[in-house]
CSV table of N, CA and C in Angstrom, one decimal:
chain,number,residue,atom,x,y,z
A,1,MET,N,-21.9,0.5,5.9
A,1,MET,CA,-21.0,-0.6,5.8
A,1,MET,C,-20.2,-0.5,4.5
A,2,TRP,N,-18.9,-0.8,4.5
A,2,TRP,CA,-18.1,-0.8,3.4
A,2,TRP,C,-17.3,-2.1,3.3
A,3,VAL,N,-17.0,-2.5,2.0
A,3,VAL,CA,-16.2,-3.7,1.8
A,3,VAL,C,-14.8,-3.3,1.5
A,4,LYS,N,-13.9,-3.8,2.2
A,4,LYS,CA,-12.5,-3.6,1.9
A,4,LYS,C,-11.8,-4.9,1.6
A,5,GLN,N,-11.3,-5.1,0.4
A,5,GLN,CA,-10.6,-6.3,0.1
A,5,GLN,C,-9.1,-6.0,0.3
A,6,ILE,N,-8.5,-7.0,0.8
A,6,ILE,CA,-7.0,-6.9,1.0
A,6,ILE,C,-6.3,-7.3,-0.3
A,7,MET,N,-5.6,-6.4,-0.8
A,7,MET,CA,-4.8,-6.7,-2.1
A,7,MET,C,-3.4,-7.1,-1.7
A,8,GLU,N,-2.9,-8.0,-2.4
A,8,GLU,CA,-1.5,-8.4,-2.2
A,8,GLU,C,-0.7,-7.8,-3.4
A,9,TYR,N,0.5,-7.2,-3.0
A,9,TYR,CA,1.4,-6.7,-3.9
A,9,TYR,C,2.7,-7.3,-3.8
A,10,GLN,N,3.3,-7.6,-4.9
A,10,GLN,CA,4.6,-8.2,-4.9
A,10,GLN,C,5.5,-7.7,-6.1
A,11,VAL,N,6.8,-7.9,-5.9
A,11,VAL,CA,7.7,-7.5,-7.0
A,11,VAL,C,8.5,-8.8,-7.4
A,12,LYS,N,8.7,-8.9,-8.7
A,12,LYS,CA,9.5,-10.0,-9.2
A,12,LYS,C,10.1,-9.7,-10.5
A,13,THR,N,11.0,-10.5,-11.0
A,13,THR,CA,11.6,-10.4,-12.3
A,13,THR,C,11.3,-11.6,-13.1
A,14,GLY,N,11.5,-11.5,-14.4
A,14,GLY,CA,11.3,-12.6,-15.3
A,14,GLY,C,10.8,-12.2,-16.6
A,15,SER,N,10.9,-13.1,-17.6
A,15,SER,CA,10.5,-12.9,-19.0
A,15,SER,C,9.0,-12.7,-19.0
A,16,PRO,N,8.5,-11.7,-19.7
A,16,PRO,CA,7.0,-11.5,-19.8
A,16,PRO,C,6.2,-12.6,-20.3
A,17,GLU,N,6.8,-13.3,-21.3
A,17,GLU,CA,6.0,-14.4,-21.9
A,17,GLU,C,5.9,-15.6,-21.0
A,18,LYS,N,6.7,-15.7,-19.9
A,18,LYS,CA,6.7,-16.8,-19.0
A,18,LYS,C,5.9,-16.4,-17.7
A,19,GLN,N,5.3,-15.2,-17.6
A,19,GLN,CA,4.6,-14.8,-16.5
A,19,GLN,C,3.2,-15.5,-16.4
A,20,SER,N,3.0,-16.4,-15.5
A,20,SER,CA,1.8,-17.1,-15.3
A,20,SER,C,0.8,-16.2,-14.5
A,21,THR,N,-0.1,-15.6,-15.2
A,21,THR,CA,-1.0,-14.7,-14.5
A,21,THR,C,-2.3,-14.6,-15.2
A,22,GLY,N,-3.3,-14.0,-14.6
A,22,GLY,CA,-4.6,-13.8,-15.2
A,22,GLY,C,-4.6,-12.7,-16.2
A,23,CYS,N,-3.7,-11.7,-16.0
A,23,CYS,CA,-3.7,-10.6,-17.0
A,23,CYS,C,-2.3,-10.0,-17.0
A,24,LEU,N,-1.7,-9.8,-18.1
A,24,LEU,CA,-0.4,-9.2,-18.3
A,24,LEU,C,-0.7,-7.8,-18.9
A,25,ILE,N,-0.2,-6.8,-18.3
A,25,ILE,CA,-0.5,-5.4,-18.7
A,25,ILE,C,0.7,-4.8,-19.4
A,26,VAL,N,0.5,-4.4,-20.7
A,26,VAL,CA,1.6,-4.0,-21.6
A,26,VAL,C,1.3,-2.6,-22.1
A,27,SER,N,2.3,-1.7,-22.1
A,27,SER,CA,2.1,-0.4,-22.6
A,27,SER,C,2.5,-0.3,-24.1
A,28,VAL,N,1.7,0.6,-24.8
A,28,VAL,CA,2.0,0.9,-26.2
A,28,VAL,C,2.1,2.4,-26.2
A,29,SER,N,3.1,2.9,-26.9
A,29,SER,CA,3.3,4.4,-26.9
A,29,SER,C,2.7,5.0,-28.2
A,30,ALA,N,3.0,6.2,-28.4
A,30,ALA,CA,2.5,6.9,-29.5
A,30,ALA,C,2.9,6.2,-30.8
A,31,LYS,N,2.2,6.4,-31.8
A,31,LYS,CA,2.4,5.7,-33.1
A,31,LYS,C,2.4,4.2,-32.9
A,32,THR,N,1.7,3.8,-31.9
A,32,THR,CA,1.5,2.4,-31.6
A,32,THR,C,2.8,1.6,-31.6
A,33,LYS,N,3.7,2.1,-30.9
A,33,LYS,CA,5.0,1.4,-30.7
A,33,LYS,C,4.9,0.5,-29.5
A,34,LEU,N,5.2,-0.7,-29.6
A,34,LEU,CA,5.2,-1.6,-28.4
A,34,LEU,C,6.4,-1.3,-27.5
A,35,SER,N,6.2,-1.5,-26.2
A,35,SER,CA,7.2,-1.3,-25.3
A,35,SER,C,8.2,-2.5,-25.4
A,36,ALA,N,9.3,-2.4,-24.7
A,36,ALA,CA,10.3,-3.6,-24.7
A,36,ALA,C,9.6,-4.9,-24.3
A,37,THR,N,8.7,-4.8,-23.3
A,37,THR,CA,7.9,-6.0,-22.9
A,37,THR,C,7.0,-6.4,-24.0
A,38,GLY,N,6.4,-5.5,-24.6
A,38,GLY,CA,5.4,-5.8,-25.8
A,38,GLY,C,6.2,-6.4,-26.9
A,39,LYS,N,7.4,-6.0,-27.2
A,39,LYS,CA,8.2,-6.6,-28.3
A,39,LYS,C,8.5,-8.0,-28.0
A,40,GLN,N,8.9,-8.3,-26.7
A,40,GLN,CA,9.2,-9.7,-26.3
A,40,GLN,C,7.9,-10.6,-26.5
A,41,LEU,N,6.8,-10.1,-26.1
A,41,LEU,CA,5.6,-10.8,-26.2
A,41,LEU,C,5.2,-11.0,-27.7
A,42,ASP,N,5.4,-9.9,-28.5
A,42,ASP,CA,5.2,-10.0,-29.9
A,42,ASP,C,6.0,-11.1,-30.6
A,43,ASP,N,7.3,-11.1,-30.2
A,43,ASP,CA,8.2,-12.2,-30.8
A,43,ASP,C,7.7,-13.5,-30.4
A,44,ALA,N,7.3,-13.7,-29.1
A,44,ALA,CA,6.9,-15.0,-28.6
A,44,ALA,C,5.6,-15.4,-29.3
A,45,SER,N,4.7,-14.5,-29.6
A,45,SER,CA,3.4,-14.8,-30.2
A,45,SER,C,3.5,-14.7,-31.7
A,46,ASN,N,4.7,-14.8,-32.3
A,46,ASN,CA,4.9,-14.8,-33.8
A,46,ASN,C,4.3,-13.5,-34.4
A,47,GLY,N,4.4,-12.4,-33.8
A,47,GLY,CA,4.0,-11.1,-34.4
A,47,GLY,C,2.5,-10.8,-34.2
A,48,LEU,N,1.8,-11.5,-33.4
A,48,LEU,CA,0.3,-11.3,-33.2
A,48,LEU,C,0.0,-9.9,-32.7
A,49,LEU,N,0.8,-9.4,-31.7
A,49,LEU,CA,0.5,-8.1,-31.2
A,49,LEU,C,0.7,-7.0,-32.2
A,50,SER,N,1.8,-7.0,-32.9
A,50,SER,CA,2.0,-6.0,-33.9
A,50,SER,C,1.0,-6.1,-35.1
A,51,LYS,N,0.6,-7.3,-35.4
A,51,LYS,CA,-0.4,-7.4,-36.4
A,51,LYS,C,-1.7,-6.8,-36.0
A,52,LEU,N,-2.2,-7.0,-34.8
A,52,LEU,CA,-3.4,-6.5,-34.3
A,52,LEU,C,-3.3,-4.9,-34.2
A,53,ILE,N,-2.2,-4.4,-33.8
A,53,ILE,CA,-2.0,-3.0,-33.8
A,53,ILE,C,-2.0,-2.4,-35.2
A,54,ARG,N,-1.3,-3.0,-36.1
A,54,ARG,CA,-1.3,-2.5,-37.5
A,54,ARG,C,-2.7,-2.5,-38.1
A,55,ARG,N,-3.5,-3.5,-37.8
A,55,ARG,CA,-4.8,-3.6,-38.3
A,55,ARG,C,-5.8,-2.6,-37.7
A,56,GLY,N,-5.4,-2.0,-36.6
A,56,GLY,CA,-6.2,-0.9,-36.0
A,56,GLY,C,-7.1,-1.4,-34.9
A,57,ASP,N,-6.8,-2.6,-34.3
A,57,ASP,CA,-7.6,-3.1,-33.3
A,57,ASP,C,-7.5,-2.3,-32.0
A,58,LEU,N,-6.3,-1.7,-31.8
A,58,LEU,CA,-6.0,-0.8,-30.7
A,58,LEU,C,-6.1,0.6,-31.2
A,59,GLU,N,-7.1,1.3,-30.8
A,59,GLU,CA,-7.3,2.7,-31.2
A,59,GLU,C,-6.1,3.6,-30.9
A,60,ARG,N,-5.7,4.4,-31.8
A,60,ARG,CA,-4.5,5.2,-31.6
A,60,ARG,C,-4.8,6.5,-30.8
A,61,LYS,N,-5.2,6.3,-29.6
A,61,LYS,CA,-5.5,7.4,-28.7
A,61,LYS,C,-5.1,7.0,-27.3
A,62,ALA,N,-4.5,7.9,-26.6
A,62,ALA,CA,-4.1,7.6,-25.2
A,62,ALA,C,-5.3,7.2,-24.4
A,63,GLY,N,-5.1,6.2,-23.6
A,63,GLY,CA,-6.1,5.6,-22.7
A,63,GLY,C,-6.9,4.5,-23.3
A,64,LYS,N,-6.8,4.2,-24.6
A,64,LYS,CA,-7.5,3.1,-25.2
A,64,LYS,C,-6.9,1.8,-24.8
A,65,LEU,N,-7.7,0.8,-24.7
A,65,LEU,CA,-7.3,-0.5,-24.2
A,65,LEU,C,-7.7,-1.6,-25.2
A,66,LEU,N,-6.9,-2.7,-25.3
A,66,LEU,CA,-7.3,-3.8,-26.0
A,66,LEU,C,-7.0,-5.1,-25.2
A,67,LEU,N,-8.0,-5.8,-24.8
A,67,LEU,CA,-7.8,-7.0,-24.0
A,67,LEU,C,-7.8,-8.2,-24.9
A,68,LEU,N,-6.8,-9.0,-24.9
A,68,LEU,CA,-6.6,-10.2,-25.7
A,68,LEU,C,-6.6,-11.4,-24.8
A,69,SER,N,-7.2,-12.5,-25.2
A,69,SER,CA,-7.3,-13.7,-24.5
A,69,SER,C,-6.5,-14.8,-25.2
A,70,ASP,N,-5.9,-15.7,-24.4
A,70,ASP,CA,-5.2,-16.8,-25.0
A,70,ASP,C,-4.2,-16.5,-26.1
A,71,VAL,N,-3.3,-15.6,-25.9
A,71,VAL,CA,-2.3,-15.2,-26.9
A,71,VAL,C,-1.4,-16.4,-27.0
A,72,PRO,N,-1.1,-16.9,-28.2
A,72,PRO,CA,-0.2,-18.1,-28.4
A,72,PRO,C,1.2,-17.9,-27.8
A,73,ASN,N,1.7,-18.9,-27.2
A,73,ASN,CA,3.0,-19.0,-26.6
A,73,ASN,C,3.2,-18.0,-25.4
A,74,ILE,N,2.2,-17.5,-24.9
A,74,ILE,CA,2.2,-16.6,-23.7
A,74,ILE,C,1.5,-17.3,-22.6
A,75,LYS,N,2.1,-17.4,-21.4
A,75,LYS,CA,1.5,-18.1,-20.3
A,75,LYS,C,0.3,-17.4,-19.7
A,76,ALA,N,0.3,-16.1,-19.8
A,76,ALA,CA,-0.8,-15.3,-19.2
A,76,ALA,C,-2.1,-15.6,-19.9
A,77,GLN,N,-3.2,-15.7,-19.1
A,77,GLN,CA,-4.5,-15.9,-19.7
A,77,GLN,C,-5.0,-14.8,-20.6
A,78,ARG,N,-4.6,-13.6,-20.2
A,78,ARG,CA,-5.0,-12.4,-21.0
A,78,ARG,C,-3.8,-11.4,-21.1
A,79,VAL,N,-3.8,-10.6,-22.2
A,79,VAL,CA,-2.9,-9.6,-22.3
A,79,VAL,C,-3.7,-8.3,-22.6
A,80,LEU,N,-3.4,-7.3,-21.7
A,80,LEU,CA,-4.1,-6.0,-21.9
A,80,LEU,C,-3.1,-5.0,-22.5
A,81,LEU,N,-3.4,-4.6,-23.7
A,81,LEU,CA,-2.6,-3.5,-24.3
A,81,LEU,C,-3.1,-2.2,-23.9
A,82,VAL,N,-2.3,-1.3,-23.4
A,82,VAL,CA,-2.7,0.0,-22.9
A,82,VAL,C,-2.0,1.1,-23.8
A,83,HIS,N,-2.7,1.9,-24.5
A,83,HIS,CA,-2.1,3.0,-25.3
A,83,HIS,C,-1.9,4.1,-24.4
A,84,CYS,N,-0.6,4.5,-24.3
A,84,CYS,CA,-0.2,5.6,-23.4
A,84,CYS,C,-0.1,6.9,-24.1
A,85,GLY,N,-0.2,7.0,-25.4
A,85,GLY,CA,-0.1,8.2,-26.2
A,85,GLY,C,1.3,8.8,-26.2
A,86,GLN,N,1.4,10.1,-26.6
A,86,GLN,CA,2.7,10.8,-26.7
A,86,GLN,C,3.2,11.0,-25.3
A,87,PRO,N,4.5,10.6,-25.0
A,87,PRO,CA,5.0,10.8,-23.7
A,87,PRO,C,5.0,12.3,-23.2
A,88,GLU,N,5.2,13.2,-24.1
A,88,GLU,CA,5.3,14.6,-23.7
A,88,GLU,C,3.9,15.2,-23.4
A,89,GLU,N,2.8,14.5,-23.9
A,89,GLU,CA,1.5,15.0,-23.6
A,89,GLU,C,0.9,14.3,-22.4
A,90,LEU,N,1.6,13.3,-21.8
A,90,LEU,CA,1.1,12.6,-20.6
A,90,LEU,C,1.5,13.3,-19.4
A,91,ASP,N,0.5,14.0,-18.7
A,91,ASP,CA,0.8,14.7,-17.5
A,91,ASP,C,0.3,13.8,-16.3
A,92,GLU,N,0.4,14.3,-15.1
A,92,GLU,CA,0.0,13.5,-13.9
A,92,GLU,C,-1.5,13.2,-14.0
A,93,SER,N,-2.3,14.1,-14.3
A,93,SER,CA,-3.7,13.9,-14.3
A,93,SER,C,-4.1,12.8,-15.4
A,94,LYS,N,-3.6,12.9,-16.6
A,94,LYS,CA,-3.8,11.9,-17.6
A,94,LYS,C,-3.3,10.6,-17.2
A,95,PHE,N,-2.2,10.6,-16.6
A,95,PHE,CA,-1.6,9.3,-16.1
A,95,PHE,C,-2.4,8.6,-15.1
A,96,ILE,N,-3.0,9.4,-14.1
A,96,ILE,CA,-3.9,8.8,-13.1
A,96,ILE,C,-5.1,8.2,-13.8
A,97,SER,N,-5.7,9.0,-14.7
A,97,SER,CA,-6.9,8.5,-15.5
A,97,SER,C,-6.6,7.2,-16.2
A,98,LEU,N,-5.4,7.2,-16.8
A,98,LEU,CA,-5.0,6.0,-17.6
A,98,LEU,C,-4.9,4.8,-16.6
A,99,LEU,N,-4.3,5.0,-15.5
A,99,LEU,CA,-4.2,3.9,-14.5
A,99,LEU,C,-5.6,3.5,-14.0
A,100,LYS,N,-6.5,4.4,-13.8
A,100,LYS,CA,-7.8,4.1,-13.3
A,100,LYS,C,-8.5,3.2,-14.4
A,101,ASN,N,-8.4,3.6,-15.6
A,101,ASN,CA,-9.1,2.8,-16.7
A,101,ASN,C,-8.4,1.4,-16.8
A,102,THR,N,-7.1,1.4,-16.7
A,102,THR,CA,-6.4,0.1,-16.8
A,102,THR,C,-6.8,-0.9,-15.7
A,103,ILE,N,-6.8,-0.4,-14.4
A,103,ILE,CA,-7.2,-1.2,-13.3
A,103,ILE,C,-8.7,-1.7,-13.4
A,104,THR,N,-9.5,-0.8,-13.8
A,104,THR,CA,-11.0,-1.1,-14.0
A,104,THR,C,-11.1,-2.2,-15.0
A,105,ALA,N,-10.4,-2.1,-16.1
A,105,ALA,CA,-10.4,-3.1,-17.2
A,105,ALA,C,-9.9,-4.5,-16.7
A,106,VAL,N,-8.9,-4.5,-15.9
A,106,VAL,CA,-8.3,-5.7,-15.3
A,106,VAL,C,-9.4,-6.3,-14.3
A,107,LYS,N,-10.0,-5.5,-13.5
A,107,LYS,CA,-11.0,-5.9,-12.5
A,107,LYS,C,-12.2,-6.5,-13.2
A,108,ASN,N,-12.6,-5.9,-14.3
A,108,ASN,CA,-13.8,-6.3,-15.1
A,108,ASN,C,-13.5,-7.6,-15.9
A,109,SER,N,-12.2,-7.9,-16.1
A,109,SER,CA,-11.9,-9.1,-16.9
A,109,SER,C,-12.0,-10.4,-16.1
A,110,ASP,N,-12.3,-10.3,-14.8
A,110,ASP,CA,-12.4,-11.4,-13.9
A,110,ASP,C,-11.0,-12.1,-13.6
A,111,ALA,N,-9.9,-11.4,-13.9
A,111,ALA,CA,-8.6,-11.9,-13.6
A,111,ALA,C,-8.4,-11.9,-12.1
A,112,ARG,N,-7.8,-12.9,-11.5
A,112,ARG,CA,-7.6,-12.9,-10.1
A,112,ARG,C,-6.2,-12.2,-9.8
A,113,ASP,N,-5.4,-12.2,-10.7
A,113,ASP,CA,-4.1,-11.5,-10.5
A,113,ASP,C,-3.6,-10.8,-11.8
A,114,ALA,N,-2.7,-9.9,-11.7
A,114,ALA,CA,-2.2,-9.2,-12.9
A,114,ALA,C,-0.7,-8.9,-12.7
A,115,VAL,N,0.0,-8.8,-13.8
A,115,VAL,CA,1.4,-8.4,-13.8
A,115,VAL,C,1.5,-7.2,-14.6
A,116,ILE,N,2.2,-6.2,-14.1
A,116,ILE,CA,2.4,-4.9,-14.8
A,116,ILE,C,3.9,-4.6,-14.7
A,117,PHE,N,4.4,-3.9,-15.7
A,117,PHE,CA,5.8,-3.5,-15.8
A,117,PHE,C,5.8,-2.0,-15.6
A,118,PRO,N,6.0,-1.6,-14.3
A,118,PRO,CA,5.8,-0.1,-14.0
A,118,PRO,C,6.9,0.8,-14.7
A,119,ASP,N,8.0,0.2,-15.0
A,119,ASP,CA,9.1,1.0,-15.6
A,119,ASP,C,8.7,1.5,-17.0
A,120,GLU,N,7.8,0.8,-17.6
A,120,GLU,CA,7.3,1.1,-19.0
A,120,GLU,C,6.1,2.1,-18.9
A,121,PHE,N,5.6,2.4,-17.8
A,121,PHE,CA,4.5,3.3,-17.6
A,121,PHE,C,4.9,4.7,-17.0
A,122,LYS,N,6.1,4.8,-16.5
A,122,LYS,CA,6.4,6.0,-15.6
A,122,LYS,C,6.5,7.2,-16.5
A,123,LEU,N,6.2,8.3,-15.8
A,123,LEU,CA,6.4,9.7,-16.4
A,123,LEU,C,7.8,10.1,-16.3
A,124,ALA,N,8.3,10.9,-17.3
A,124,ALA,CA,9.7,11.3,-17.3
A,124,ALA,C,10.1,12.1,-16.1
A,125,GLU,N,9.2,12.9,-15.5
A,125,GLU,CA,9.5,13.7,-14.4
A,125,GLU,C,9.4,13.0,-13.0
A,126,HIS,N,9.0,11.8,-13.0
A,126,HIS,CA,8.9,11.0,-11.8
A,126,HIS,C,9.6,9.7,-11.9
A,127,GLY,N,10.1,9.2,-10.8
A,127,GLY,CA,10.8,8.0,-10.7
A,127,GLY,C,9.9,6.8,-10.6
A,128,LEU,N,10.5,5.6,-10.6
A,128,LEU,CA,9.8,4.4,-10.5
A,128,LEU,C,9.0,4.3,-9.2
A,129,ASP,N,9.5,4.8,-8.1
A,129,ASP,CA,8.8,4.8,-6.8
A,129,ASP,C,7.5,5.5,-6.9
A,130,TRP,N,7.5,6.7,-7.5
A,130,TRP,CA,6.2,7.4,-7.6
A,130,TRP,C,5.2,6.7,-8.4
A,131,THR,N,5.7,6.1,-9.5
A,131,THR,CA,4.8,5.3,-10.4
A,131,THR,C,4.1,4.1,-9.7
A,132,VAL,N,4.9,3.4,-8.9
A,132,VAL,CA,4.4,2.2,-8.2
A,132,VAL,C,3.4,2.7,-7.1
A,133,ILE,N,3.7,3.8,-6.4
A,133,ILE,CA,2.8,4.3,-5.4
A,133,ILE,C,1.4,4.7,-6.1
A,134,GLN,N,1.5,5.3,-7.2
A,134,GLN,CA,0.3,5.7,-8.0
A,134,GLN,C,-0.5,4.5,-8.4
A,135,MET,N,0.2,3.4,-8.8
A,135,MET,CA,-0.5,2.2,-9.2
A,135,MET,C,-1.2,1.5,-8.1
A,136,ILE,N,-0.5,1.5,-6.9
A,136,ILE,CA,-1.1,0.9,-5.8
A,136,ILE,C,-2.3,1.7,-5.3
A,137,THR,N,-2.2,3.0,-5.3
A,137,THR,CA,-3.3,3.9,-4.9
A,137,THR,C,-4.5,3.7,-5.8
A,138,GLN,N,-4.3,3.6,-7.1
A,138,GLN,CA,-5.4,3.4,-8.0
A,138,GLN,C,-6.1,2.0,-7.8
A,139,CYS,N,-5.3,1.0,-7.5
A,139,CYS,CA,-5.8,-0.3,-7.3
A,139,CYS,C,-6.7,-0.3,-6.0
A,140,GLU,N,-6.2,0.3,-5.0
A,140,GLU,CA,-7.0,0.4,-3.7
A,140,GLU,C,-8.3,1.2,-3.9
A,141,GLU,N,-8.2,2.3,-4.6
A,141,GLU,CA,-9.4,3.2,-4.8
A,141,GLU,C,-10.4,2.4,-5.7
A,142,SER,N,-9.9,1.7,-6.7
A,142,SER,CA,-10.8,1.0,-7.6
A,142,SER,C,-11.5,-0.2,-6.9
A,143,LEU,N,-10.9,-0.8,-5.9
A,143,LEU,CA,-11.6,-1.9,-5.2
A,143,LEU,C,-12.4,-1.5,-4.0
A,144,TYR,N,-12.4,-0.3,-3.6
A,144,TYR,CA,-13.2,0.2,-2.5
A,144,TYR,C,-14.7,0.3,-2.9
A,145,GLN,N,-15.5,-0.2,-2.0
A,145,GLN,CA,-17.0,-0.2,-2.3
A,145,GLN,C,-17.6,0.4,-1.0
A,146,PHE,N,-18.3,1.5,-1.3
A,146,PHE,CA,-19.1,2.1,-0.2
A,146,PHE,C,-20.5,1.6,-0.3
A,147,ASN,N,-20.9,0.9,0.7
A,147,ASN,CA,-22.3,0.3,0.7
A,147,ASN,C,-23.2,0.7,1.9
A,148,GLN,N,-22.7,1.6,2.7
A,148,GLN,CA,-23.4,2.0,3.9
A,148,GLN,C,-24.8,2.5,3.6
A,149,LEU,N,-25.0,3.2,2.5
A,149,LEU,CA,-26.3,3.8,2.2
A,149,LEU,C,-27.2,3.0,1.2
A,150,LYS,N,-26.7,1.8,0.8
A,150,LYS,CA,-27.4,1.0,-0.1
A,150,LYS,C,-28.3,0.0,0.6
A,151,SER,N,-29.5,-0.2,0.0
A,151,SER,CA,-30.5,-1.1,0.6
A,151,SER,C,-30.0,-2.5,0.4
A,152,LYS,N,-29.4,-2.8,-0.7
A,152,LYS,CA,-28.9,-4.2,-0.9
A,152,LYS,C,-27.4,-4.0,-1.2
A,153,PRO,N,-26.6,-4.0,-0.2
A,153,PRO,CA,-25.1,-3.8,-0.4
A,153,PRO,C,-24.5,-5.0,-1.1
A,154,ASP,N,-23.5,-4.7,-1.9
A,154,ASP,CA,-22.7,-5.8,-2.6
A,154,ASP,C,-21.5,-6.1,-1.7
A,155,THR,N,-21.6,-7.2,-1.0
A,155,THR,CA,-20.5,-7.6,-0.1
A,155,THR,C,-19.5,-8.6,-0.7
A,156,SER,N,-19.7,-8.9,-2.0
A,156,SER,CA,-18.8,-9.8,-2.6
A,156,SER,C,-17.5,-9.1,-3.0
A,157,PRO,N,-16.4,-9.6,-2.7
A,157,PRO,CA,-15.1,-9.0,-3.0
A,157,PRO,C,-14.8,-9.1,-4.5
A,158,ALA,N,-14.1,-8.2,-5.0
A,158,ALA,CA,-13.6,-8.3,-6.4
A,158,ALA,C,-12.7,-9.5,-6.6
A,159,LYS,N,-12.7,-10.1,-7.8
A,159,LYS,CA,-11.8,-11.3,-8.0
A,159,LYS,C,-10.3,-10.9,-8.0
A,160,LEU,N,-10.0,-9.7,-8.4
A,160,LEU,CA,-8.7,-9.3,-8.5
A,160,LEU,C,-8.1,-9.2,-7.1
A,161,ALA,N,-7.1,-10.0,-6.8
A,161,ALA,CA,-6.5,-10.1,-5.4
A,161,ALA,C,-5.0,-9.8,-5.3
A,162,ARG,N,-4.3,-9.8,-6.5
A,162,ARG,CA,-2.9,-9.6,-6.4
A,162,ARG,C,-2.4,-8.9,-7.7
A,163,ILE,N,-1.5,-7.9,-7.4
A,163,ILE,CA,-0.8,-7.2,-8.5
A,163,ILE,C,0.7,-7.5,-8.3
A,164,THR,N,1.3,-7.9,-9.4
A,164,THR,CA,2.8,-8.1,-9.3
A,164,THR,C,3.4,-7.1,-10.2
A,165,PHE,N,4.4,-6.4,-9.6
A,165,PHE,CA,5.2,-5.4,-10.4
A,165,PHE,C,6.4,-6.1,-10.9
A,166,ALA,N,6.5,-6.3,-12.2
A,166,ALA,CA,7.7,-7.0,-12.7
A,166,ALA,C,8.7,-6.0,-13.2
A,167,LEU,N,9.9,-6.2,-12.7
A,167,LEU,CA,11.0,-5.4,-13.0
A,167,LEU,C,12.1,-6.1,-13.9
A,168,PRO,N,12.7,-5.3,-14.7
A,168,PRO,CA,13.7,-5.9,-15.7
A,168,PRO,C,14.9,-6.5,-14.9
């Protein structure tokens, strides 16, 4: 027996600080530079994100994550900062691993939905379409549960049920 949860995917536009969601996913590049979305959130939160990054709360290594709750002036319940590292060092394999870690963190945060800005995560050699396909694939793989050989299968679905791809 296996448990398959139906995920809902949608696309929308809007200001990041006004996104009402369980988790807002934001990229941070090498040298801990906030993405355009991150800068908007930083401005809305009176510099909180940049302060935490300067203080070293987000480790300066690709794949490291920092989950924040109740960021001031942000509608999202949580903000997940994802360190993407040096763009030239991020290949497909590292990118997939980064996505897996990100989706796992969102799933473990108990958020029911999440908003991600795929344009800020894409690899230089791939377009936005490839990036979104990889994000959906990793979401689906992360939510799959194989329970056929378990004596006490976990049949409860994950709380994460919707991913929104926010476009500029």
